[in-house]
Amino acid sequence: MKKSLAVLLISAVAFGLAACGGSPAAGQDTTKAPEPAAEEPAKEETAKTSGDKIIIKCGIPSPATSMHAVALNAMNEYLAQKGLVEIEIYTDSVLGTERELPESVSMGTVEMAVIACSPLVNYDQSFYMLDFPYLVNDRYKALDTLNGEVGRKLLSKLESSNIYGLGFYDQGFREVENNIRAVNGPADMANLKLRTLESDLFTGFFSSMGANPVIMSNSEIITSLEQGTIDGVDYTLSALYSSGTYSLVDHLAVTDHIFSTLVPIINRDLWNGFSAEVQEELNAAMEYGLDYMKDYMQELEEQCIETFEEEGIAITYPDKEAFKEATSGVADVYMDRIDQELYQEFLKALE
């Protein structure tokens, strides 16, 4: 039997409530980021310990019902079986925004984070390939590829920046939501002011169809929609619901224009200081989370669509080929910036 969307999301919070929702261990101040790490390389003992358990502070830029948190809560469920490690989750950009978190992880002022892959282009531009429009059709094939040899090669490019990537989680396909008009084709995008990620690829994608992309933080979206500063957003279905933004838009176009992934990253010095057993546990927890998310995402997205329909949002399913053709030149701009050999491996695996 299907769960209601509210029940599904409440379950997501309860799944790891002790460590999530911006509610870490009692007595901790979550209104500011932790003190900067010492200048010497981080070691295993620099992570807070409780008895023999290692507790890793992890920042996410989103609420407790987001896919960032759901994935981490699944990891924590697995880790609790052995009790070696616990991930202490700080939600809602308490430890930094999506753009700030990888920099903090690199420096060691934040131990761990889960972020969208887009900001990682600042550390290696090959990450642009993951945001190429209409590159991914089969999300499961893409996830298997990114959590295999191809993804490992891509994540290894972060290590020179002192960042270790555990793998890739599913955040969902990105869609177009607005309160001006129904979007049935690329021409309907003209002049729409749409909030999007801080990424020149994303802004180029929307500009190519005549839209006006606007970069702003998650915390500004609700007020900007209410005041008319923006007309809509570029969001996954789950983010549209968990942020509450769905109550401020009238139209949803299921464009599936970009498959959005999340990357759990850890300070590399900290990772290298962990014992082989702890590293193995974290890798196994990542795998457990991947299995959990497959079923969870499918059910969640089905329930999101049903809820949006019940709320009176007009949903369209445009011809994706028309969007693909209209934006075909977007990826070309970045071809000379990425690892071509790795890109070809990725393309072949997606066939």
Coordinates of C-alpha atoms in Angstrom, one line a residue:
M1 CA 0.0 0.0 0.0
K2 CA 1.3 3.5 -0.8
K3 CA 2.1 5.8 2.0
S4 CA 0.9 9.4 1.9
L5 CA 3.5 12.0 1.0
A6 CA 3.4 13.4 4.5
V7 CA 3.9 10.0 6.1
L8 CA 6.7 9.2 3.7
L9 CA 8.6 12.4 4.6
I10 CA 7.9 12.2 8.3
S11 CA 9.4 8.7 8.1
A12 CA 12.4 10.2 6.4
V13 CA 13.0 12.5 9.3
A14 CA 12.3 9.8 11.9
F15 CA 14.7 7.5 10.1
G16 CA 17.6 9.3 11.7
L17 CA 16.1 11.8 14.0
A18 CA 18.7 11.6 16.7
A19 CA 21.3 12.9 14.3
C20 CA 19.3 15.1 12.0
G21 CA 17.1 18.1 11.6
G22 CA 19.7 20.5 12.8
S23 CA 19.6 18.8 16.2
P24 CA 23.0 17.4 17.1
A25 CA 24.1 16.3 20.5
A26 CA 22.7 18.3 23.4
G27 CA 24.7 21.3 24.4
Q28 CA 26.2 22.0 21.0
D29 CA 25.9 25.5 19.4
T30 CA 24.6 25.1 15.9
T31 CA 24.3 28.8 15.1
K32 CA 27.8 29.0 13.8
A33 CA 30.3 26.8 12.0
P34 CA 32.8 24.8 14.0
E35 CA 36.2 26.4 14.9
P36 CA 38.8 26.1 12.1
A37 CA 40.8 22.9 12.1
A38 CA 44.4 23.0 13.3
E39 CA 47.1 23.6 10.7
E40 CA 48.4 20.1 10.9
P41 CA 46.7 17.4 8.8
A42 CA 43.5 16.0 10.3
K43 CA 43.8 12.5 11.8
E44 CA 41.2 10.0 13.0
E45 CA 41.3 11.3 16.5
T46 CA 40.3 14.9 15.3
A47 CA 36.8 13.6 14.7
K48 CA 34.8 13.8 17.9
T49 CA 34.6 10.5 19.8
S50 CA 32.0 9.1 22.1
G51 CA 33.6 6.2 23.9
D52 CA 35.0 4.1 21.0
K53 CA 32.6 5.6 18.5
I54 CA 33.8 8.2 15.9
I55 CA 31.3 11.0 15.3
I56 CA 31.6 12.9 12.1
K57 CA 30.0 16.3 11.7
C58 CA 28.3 16.6 8.3
G59 CA 26.7 19.8 6.8
I60 CA 24.0 19.9 4.3
P61 CA 22.4 23.0 2.7
S62 CA 18.8 21.7 2.9
P63 CA 16.1 20.7 5.4
A64 CA 15.7 17.4 7.3
T65 CA 13.2 16.1 4.7
S66 CA 15.6 16.6 1.8
M67 CA 17.3 13.9 -0.2
H68 CA 20.6 15.0 1.4
A69 CA 19.3 14.1 4.8
V70 CA 17.4 10.9 3.7
A71 CA 20.6 9.5 2.3
L72 CA 22.6 10.3 5.4
N73 CA 19.9 8.8 7.7
A74 CA 20.1 5.6 5.7
M75 CA 23.9 5.5 6.2
N76 CA 23.4 6.1 9.9
E77 CA 21.0 3.2 10.1
Y78 CA 23.6 0.9 8.7
L79 CA 26.4 2.4 10.8
A80 CA 24.4 1.9 14.0
Q81 CA 24.6 -1.9 13.6
K82 CA 28.3 -1.9 14.4
G83 CA 28.6 1.3 16.4
L84 CA 32.0 2.4 15.1
V85 CA 30.8 5.6 13.4
E86 CA 27.9 8.0 13.6
I87 CA 27.3 10.9 11.2
E88 CA 26.0 14.0 13.0
I89 CA 23.9 15.9 10.5
Y90 CA 23.6 19.7 10.5
T91 CA 20.8 20.8 8.2
D92 CA 19.7 24.1 6.6
S93 CA 23.2 25.5 5.7
V94 CA 24.2 25.7 9.4
L95 CA 27.7 24.8 8.4
G96 CA 27.7 26.5 5.1
T97 CA 25.8 26.8 1.8
E98 CA 26.2 24.3 -1.1
R99 CA 28.9 26.5 -2.6
E100 CA 30.7 27.0 0.7
L101 CA 30.7 23.5 2.0
P102 CA 33.2 21.9 -0.4
E103 CA 35.7 24.7 0.4
S104 CA 35.2 24.1 4.1
V105 CA 35.7 20.3 3.7
S106 CA 38.8 20.9 1.7
M107 CA 40.2 23.1 4.4
G108 CA 39.1 20.8 7.2
T109 CA 36.8 23.3 9.0
V110 CA 33.9 21.0 8.1
E111 CA 34.6 17.3 8.3
M112 CA 31.9 16.1 5.9
A113 CA 29.2 17.4 3.6
V114 CA 26.6 16.2 1.1
I115 CA 26.2 18.5 -1.8
A116 CA 25.0 18.6 -5.4
C117 CA 27.8 17.9 -7.9
S118 CA 27.6 21.3 -9.6
P119 CA 29.9 23.2 -7.1
L120 CA 32.6 20.6 -7.7
V121 CA 33.4 22.1 -11.1
N122 CA 35.4 24.7 -9.0
Y123 CA 37.8 21.8 -8.1
D124 CA 37.8 19.9 -11.4
Q125 CA 35.9 21.0 -14.5
S126 CA 35.2 17.4 -15.6
F127 CA 32.2 17.6 -13.2
Y128 CA 30.5 19.7 -15.8
M129 CA 29.6 16.5 -17.7
L130 CA 27.2 15.4 -14.9
D131 CA 25.1 18.5 -15.6
F132 CA 25.0 18.2 -19.4
P133 CA 21.3 18.6 -20.4
Y134 CA 19.5 15.4 -21.5
L135 CA 22.6 13.3 -21.0
V136 CA 20.9 10.8 -18.7
N137 CA 17.7 8.9 -19.6
D138 CA 18.0 5.9 -17.2
R139 CA 18.7 7.1 -13.7
Y140 CA 19.6 3.6 -12.5
K141 CA 22.1 3.0 -15.2
A142 CA 23.6 6.4 -14.4
L143 CA 23.9 5.6 -10.7
D144 CA 25.5 2.2 -11.3
T145 CA 28.0 3.9 -13.6
L146 CA 28.8 6.7 -11.2
N147 CA 29.2 4.3 -8.3
G148 CA 31.5 2.2 -10.4
E149 CA 34.9 2.7 -12.1
V150 CA 33.8 5.8 -14.0
G151 CA 32.6 7.6 -10.9
R152 CA 35.7 6.6 -8.9
K153 CA 37.9 8.1 -11.6
L154 CA 35.9 11.3 -11.5
L155 CA 35.9 11.6 -7.7
S156 CA 39.7 10.9 -7.6
K157 CA 40.1 14.3 -9.3
L158 CA 39.0 15.9 -6.0
E159 CA 41.8 14.4 -4.0
S160 CA 44.4 17.0 -5.0
S161 CA 42.0 19.5 -3.3
N162 CA 42.0 17.4 -0.1
I163 CA 38.5 16.1 -0.7
Y164 CA 37.5 12.4 -0.7
G165 CA 34.2 11.5 -2.4
L166 CA 32.3 8.5 -1.2
G167 CA 30.0 8.1 -4.3
F168 CA 26.9 9.5 -5.9
Y169 CA 23.3 9.6 -4.6
D170 CA 20.1 10.2 -6.6
Q171 CA 18.5 13.6 -6.1
G172 CA 16.1 13.3 -9.0
F173 CA 15.5 14.9 -12.4
R174 CA 15.2 18.6 -12.5
E175 CA 11.9 20.2 -13.6
V176 CA 10.6 23.7 -14.3
E177 CA 8.1 25.2 -11.9
N178 CA 6.6 28.7 -12.3
N179 CA 3.5 30.8 -11.6
I180 CA 3.2 32.6 -14.9
R181 CA 2.2 30.0 -17.6
A182 CA 2.1 26.4 -18.6
V183 CA 5.3 25.2 -20.3
N184 CA 4.6 22.9 -23.2
G185 CA 7.8 23.7 -25.2
P186 CA 11.0 25.7 -25.3
A187 CA 9.1 28.8 -26.6
D188 CA 7.1 29.0 -23.4
M189 CA 10.3 29.5 -21.4
A190 CA 10.8 33.0 -22.9
N191 CA 11.3 35.8 -20.3
L192 CA 10.5 33.5 -17.3
K193 CA 12.6 34.6 -14.3
L194 CA 13.8 31.3 -12.9
R195 CA 15.9 30.7 -9.9
T196 CA 18.7 28.2 -10.6
L197 CA 22.0 26.9 -9.2
E198 CA 25.1 29.0 -9.1
S199 CA 26.5 27.4 -12.3
D200 CA 27.3 29.0 -15.6
L201 CA 26.1 25.8 -17.3
F202 CA 22.7 26.1 -15.7
T203 CA 22.4 29.8 -16.6
G204 CA 23.5 29.0 -20.1
F205 CA 20.9 26.2 -20.4
F206 CA 18.0 28.5 -19.5
S207 CA 19.3 31.5 -21.4
S208 CA 19.4 29.4 -24.6
M209 CA 15.6 29.2 -24.5
G210 CA 15.1 32.9 -23.7
A211 CA 14.5 32.5 -20.0
N212 CA 16.1 34.8 -17.4
P213 CA 18.0 32.7 -14.9
V214 CA 18.5 34.1 -11.5
I215 CA 21.1 32.8 -9.0
M216 CA 20.1 33.0 -5.4
S217 CA 20.4 30.9 -2.2
N218 CA 17.7 28.5 -1.1
S219 CA 16.8 30.7 1.8
E220 CA 15.8 33.5 -0.6
I221 CA 13.5 31.6 -2.8
I222 CA 10.2 31.7 -0.9
T223 CA 10.4 35.5 -0.3
S224 CA 11.4 36.1 -3.9
L225 CA 8.4 34.1 -5.2
E226 CA 6.1 36.0 -2.9
Q227 CA 7.5 39.4 -4.0
G228 CA 7.6 38.5 -7.7
T229 CA 11.4 38.9 -7.9
I230 CA 11.4 35.5 -9.6
D231 CA 8.6 33.7 -11.5
G232 CA 9.7 30.2 -10.7
V233 CA 12.4 27.7 -9.9
D234 CA 14.5 24.9 -11.4
Y235 CA 13.9 22.1 -8.8
T236 CA 13.6 18.4 -8.4
L237 CA 10.1 17.1 -7.4
S238 CA 11.3 16.2 -3.9
A239 CA 13.0 19.7 -3.4
L240 CA 9.8 21.4 -4.6
Y241 CA 7.9 19.7 -1.9
S242 CA 10.3 19.6 1.0
S243 CA 11.1 23.3 0.6
G244 CA 7.4 24.2 0.6
T245 CA 7.8 26.1 -2.7
Y246 CA 5.0 24.1 -4.4
S247 CA 2.5 26.2 -2.6
L248 CA 3.7 29.3 -4.5
V249 CA 3.7 28.0 -8.0
D250 CA 0.8 27.2 -10.4
H251 CA 2.6 25.3 -13.1
L252 CA 4.9 22.3 -13.2
A253 CA 6.6 21.1 -16.4
V254 CA 8.1 17.6 -16.2
T255 CA 11.1 18.4 -18.4
D256 CA 13.6 16.0 -16.8
H257 CA 16.3 18.3 -18.2
I258 CA 19.1 17.4 -15.9
F259 CA 19.6 14.3 -13.7
S260 CA 20.8 15.8 -10.4
T261 CA 23.2 13.8 -8.2
L262 CA 24.4 14.3 -4.6
V263 CA 28.0 13.6 -3.5
P264 CA 29.0 12.8 0.1
I265 CA 32.4 14.3 0.6
I266 CA 34.9 14.0 3.5
N267 CA 38.1 15.9 4.3
R268 CA 40.8 13.7 2.7
D269 CA 43.2 14.0 5.6
L270 CA 40.5 12.9 8.0
W271 CA 39.6 10.0 5.7
N272 CA 43.2 8.9 5.4
G273 CA 43.5 8.9 9.2
F274 CA 40.6 6.5 9.6
S275 CA 41.4 2.8 10.1
A276 CA 40.7 0.4 7.2
E277 CA 37.8 -0.9 9.3
V278 CA 36.2 2.5 9.6
Q279 CA 36.7 3.2 5.9
E280 CA 35.1 -0.1 5.1
E281 CA 32.1 0.7 7.3
L282 CA 31.6 4.1 5.6
N283 CA 31.8 2.6 2.2
A284 CA 29.3 -0.2 3.1
A285 CA 27.0 2.4 4.6
M286 CA 27.1 4.3 1.3
E287 CA 26.1 1.1 -0.5
Y288 CA 23.3 0.5 1.9
G289 CA 22.0 4.1 1.4
L290 CA 22.1 3.6 -2.4
D291 CA 19.8 0.5 -2.1
Y292 CA 17.5 2.3 0.2
M293 CA 17.2 5.4 -2.0
K294 CA 16.2 3.4 -5.1
D295 CA 12.8 2.4 -3.6
Y296 CA 12.3 5.5 -1.6
M297 CA 12.8 7.9 -4.5
Q298 CA 10.4 6.1 -6.8
E299 CA 7.6 6.1 -4.2
L300 CA 8.4 9.7 -3.1
E301 CA 8.2 11.1 -6.6
E302 CA 4.9 9.3 -7.4
Q303 CA 3.5 10.8 -4.2
C304 CA 4.8 14.3 -5.0
I305 CA 3.0 14.3 -8.4
E306 CA -0.3 13.1 -6.7
T307 CA 0.0 15.8 -4.0
F308 CA 0.7 18.6 -6.5
E309 CA -2.3 17.5 -8.6
E310 CA -4.4 17.6 -5.5
E311 CA -3.1 21.1 -4.6
G312 CA -4.3 22.3 -8.0
I313 CA -0.9 22.7 -9.7
A314 CA -1.2 22.3 -13.5
I315 CA 1.2 19.7 -14.7
T316 CA 2.5 19.4 -18.2
Y317 CA 4.7 16.7 -19.9
P318 CA 6.4 18.5 -22.7
D319 CA 8.2 16.8 -25.6
K320 CA 11.7 16.4 -24.3
E321 CA 13.2 16.1 -27.7
A322 CA 12.1 19.6 -28.5
F323 CA 14.0 20.8 -25.3
K324 CA 17.0 18.7 -26.2
E325 CA 17.2 20.2 -29.7
A326 CA 16.7 23.8 -28.4
T327 CA 19.6 23.4 -25.9
S328 CA 21.9 21.2 -27.9
G329 CA 24.7 23.7 -28.0
V330 CA 25.0 24.1 -24.2
A331 CA 27.3 21.2 -23.6
D332 CA 29.6 22.2 -26.5
V333 CA 30.9 25.1 -24.6
Y334 CA 32.4 22.8 -22.0
M335 CA 33.8 20.0 -24.1
D336 CA 37.4 21.3 -24.0
R337 CA 37.3 21.6 -20.2
I338 CA 36.5 18.0 -19.4
D339 CA 38.4 14.8 -19.4
Q340 CA 37.3 13.5 -22.9
E341 CA 38.4 9.9 -22.3
L342 CA 36.4 9.7 -19.1
Y343 CA 33.4 11.4 -20.8
Q344 CA 33.4 8.8 -23.6
E345 CA 33.5 6.0 -20.9
F346 CA 30.5 7.6 -19.3
L347 CA 28.6 7.9 -22.6
K348 CA 29.3 4.3 -23.5
A349 CA 28.1 3.0 -20.1
L350 CA 24.9 5.0 -20.5
E351 CA 24.0 3.3 -23.8

